[in-house]
């Protein structure tokens, strides 16, 4: 009887572990290929500032550990600041094209514009996708162009969060409503 109980508990633990593993998000970083597997895709737009901005992307990824989404993260650990911001630089062109494709394929674009950062590329990305209905932006006081971000958000009904917790709450709400969404473990 003891052996049977142990076997049963072990089997349940394996099943629980498999279920948890299936619920983990898949994180795709440039230049990895973008998946086409039907899962909801979330693009993490916002402050990086050549690696100087806080790694808010990691915090958000950790907070989504119980989801079965694809997270498209443009922050690269192998970014080389010597790469020139010119299309004839192979690495730069690859990064920009990956980001543009990832933004287009994303179901939700989460954007955090950190106080003290500039993030001009993120402003361009907001302009490109403000009308899409898929952007949620967090732009706290202290971001150098907060007024511009607020004006664009107001004009194009871009959803705005007022804290990182609120951003995560709004994202989870979108994930629950996303078409093609698969429940964790599915």
Coordinates of C-alpha atoms in Angstrom, one line a residue:
X1 CA 0.0 0.0 0.0
X2 CA 2.8 2.4 0.8
X3 CA 4.5 1.8 -2.5
X4 CA 1.2 2.4 -4.3
X5 CA 0.7 5.7 -2.5
X6 CA 4.2 6.8 -3.3
X7 CA 3.8 5.9 -6.9
X8 CA 0.5 7.9 -7.1
X9 CA 2.0 10.9 -5.4
X10 CA 5.1 10.7 -7.7
X11 CA 2.8 10.5 -10.7
X12 CA 0.8 13.5 -9.5
X13 CA 3.9 15.5 -9.0
X14 CA 5.1 14.7 -12.5
X15 CA 1.7 15.8 -13.9
X16 CA 1.8 19.0 -11.9
X17 CA 5.4 19.7 -13.0
X18 CA 4.4 19.1 -16.6
X19 CA 1.4 21.4 -16.2
X20 CA 3.6 24.2 -14.8
X21 CA 6.2 23.7 -17.5
X22 CA 3.6 24.1 -20.2
X23 CA 2.4 27.4 -18.6
X24 CA 5.8 29.1 -18.8
X25 CA 6.1 31.8 -21.3
X26 CA 8.4 31.5 -24.3
X27 CA 10.8 34.4 -24.5
X28 CA 12.1 35.3 -28.0
X29 CA 15.0 37.7 -28.3
X30 CA 16.4 39.2 -31.5
X31 CA 17.7 37.7 -33.7
X32 CA 15.8 34.5 -32.9
X33 CA 13.0 33.6 -35.4
X34 CA 9.5 34.7 -34.5
X35 CA 7.2 31.7 -33.8
X36 CA 3.9 31.1 -35.6
X37 CA 2.3 28.7 -33.2
X38 CA -1.0 30.4 -32.4
X39 CA 0.0 31.6 -29.0
X40 CA -0.6 35.2 -28.0
X41 CA 2.5 37.4 -28.6
X42 CA 3.5 40.3 -26.3
X43 CA 6.1 42.7 -27.5
X44 CA 8.1 44.6 -24.8
X45 CA 8.6 48.1 -26.2
X46 CA 10.2 50.8 -24.2
X47 CA 13.2 52.0 -22.4
X48 CA 16.5 50.2 -23.0
X49 CA 18.8 53.1 -23.7
X50 CA 21.7 50.9 -24.9
X51 CA 21.4 48.8 -21.8
X52 CA 21.5 51.8 -19.4
X53 CA 17.8 51.6 -18.4
X54 CA 16.6 49.3 -15.7
X55 CA 15.8 45.8 -17.0
X56 CA 12.1 46.2 -16.6
X57 CA 11.6 43.6 -19.3
X58 CA 13.0 40.9 -17.0
X59 CA 10.7 42.0 -14.2
X60 CA 7.7 41.7 -16.5
X61 CA 8.8 38.3 -17.9
X62 CA 9.2 37.0 -14.3
X63 CA 5.7 38.3 -13.4
X64 CA 4.3 36.4 -16.4
X65 CA 5.8 33.0 -15.4
X66 CA 2.4 31.4 -15.0
X67 CA 1.3 32.3 -18.6
X68 CA 1.6 30.4 -21.9
X69 CA 2.4 33.4 -24.1
X70 CA 5.2 34.3 -26.4
X71 CA 7.2 37.3 -25.2
X72 CA 9.1 39.2 -27.8
X73 CA 11.9 41.0 -26.1
X74 CA 14.1 43.4 -28.1
X75 CA 16.7 43.7 -25.2
X76 CA 19.8 41.8 -26.2
X77 CA 22.6 40.8 -23.9
X78 CA 24.9 40.6 -26.9
X79 CA 24.2 44.1 -28.2
X80 CA 27.4 45.8 -29.2
X81 CA 27.4 49.6 -28.9
X82 CA 30.0 49.7 -31.7
X83 CA 27.4 48.6 -34.2
X84 CA 26.5 51.7 -36.3
X85 CA 22.9 52.8 -36.4
X86 CA 22.9 52.6 -40.2
X87 CA 21.1 50.1 -42.5
X88 CA 24.4 49.1 -44.0
X89 CA 25.5 47.7 -40.6
X90 CA 24.3 44.1 -40.8
X91 CA 23.7 43.7 -37.1
X92 CA 21.8 47.0 -36.8
X93 CA 19.6 46.2 -39.8
X94 CA 18.9 42.7 -38.4
X95 CA 17.8 44.2 -35.0
X96 CA 15.6 46.9 -36.5
X97 CA 13.9 44.5 -39.0
X98 CA 13.4 42.0 -36.2
X99 CA 11.7 44.6 -34.0
X100 CA 9.5 45.9 -36.8
X101 CA 8.4 42.3 -37.6
X102 CA 7.8 41.5 -34.0
X103 CA 5.8 44.6 -33.4
X104 CA 3.6 43.9 -36.4
X105 CA 3.0 40.3 -35.3
X106 CA 2.4 41.1 -31.6
X107 CA -1.1 40.8 -30.2
X108 CA -0.2 43.2 -27.4
X109 CA 2.5 45.9 -27.3
X110 CA 3.5 46.7 -23.7
X111 CA 5.5 50.0 -23.5
X112 CA 7.3 51.4 -20.5
X113 CA 9.0 54.8 -20.8
X114 CA 11.3 55.1 -17.8
X115 CA 11.8 58.5 -16.1
X116 CA 15.2 59.9 -17.0
X117 CA 15.4 57.9 -20.2
X118 CA 15.0 59.2 -23.8
X119 CA 14.0 56.1 -25.8
X120 CA 13.5 57.8 -29.1
X121 CA 13.0 54.5 -30.9
X122 CA 10.1 53.7 -28.5
X123 CA 8.5 57.0 -29.4
X124 CA 8.6 56.0 -33.0
X125 CA 7.2 52.6 -32.2
X126 CA 4.3 54.3 -30.3
X127 CA 3.6 56.5 -33.3
X128 CA 3.6 53.4 -35.6
X129 CA 1.2 51.4 -33.5
X130 CA -0.9 54.0 -31.6
X131 CA -3.9 53.4 -33.9
X132 CA -3.6 49.6 -33.7
X133 CA -5.5 49.2 -30.5
X134 CA -2.8 46.8 -29.1
X135 CA -0.6 49.2 -27.1
X136 CA -0.6 49.6 -23.3
X137 CA 1.7 52.3 -22.2
X138 CA 3.2 53.3 -18.9
X139 CA 4.8 56.7 -19.0
X140 CA 5.4 58.0 -15.4
X141 CA 6.3 61.6 -14.5
X142 CA 9.9 62.3 -15.2
X143 CA 9.9 60.9 -18.8
X144 CA 11.2 63.7 -20.9
X145 CA 8.3 63.6 -23.4
X146 CA 5.5 62.6 -21.2
X147 CA 3.2 65.3 -22.5
X148 CA 3.7 64.1 -26.1
X149 CA 3.0 60.5 -25.0
X150 CA -0.1 61.6 -23.1
X151 CA -1.4 63.6 -26.1
X152 CA -0.9 60.6 -28.5
X153 CA -2.5 58.3 -26.1
X154 CA -5.5 60.6 -25.6
X155 CA -6.0 61.2 -29.3
X156 CA -5.8 57.5 -30.4
X157 CA -7.3 55.9 -27.3
X158 CA -4.1 54.2 -26.3
X159 CA -4.6 52.4 -23.0
X160 CA -2.4 54.0 -20.2
X161 CA -1.3 52.4 -17.0
X162 CA -0.2 54.4 -13.9
X163 CA 2.2 51.9 -12.4
X164 CA 4.1 48.8 -13.2
X165 CA 1.5 46.8 -11.2
X166 CA -1.3 48.5 -13.2
X167 CA 0.5 47.7 -16.4
X168 CA 0.8 44.0 -15.5
X169 CA -2.9 44.0 -14.4
X170 CA -4.0 45.5 -17.7
X171 CA -1.8 43.1 -19.7
X172 CA -3.3 40.1 -17.9
X173 CA -6.7 41.4 -18.7
X174 CA -5.8 41.6 -22.4
X175 CA -4.3 38.2 -22.3
X176 CA -7.5 36.8 -20.9
X177 CA -9.5 38.4 -23.8
X178 CA -6.9 37.6 -26.6
X179 CA -8.3 35.7 -29.5
X180 CA -6.4 32.5 -30.1
X181 CA -5.4 32.5 -26.4
X182 CA -4.6 29.2 -24.9
X183 CA -5.1 28.6 -21.3
X184 CA -2.0 27.8 -19.2
X185 CA -1.2 24.1 -19.7
X186 CA -3.2 23.8 -22.9

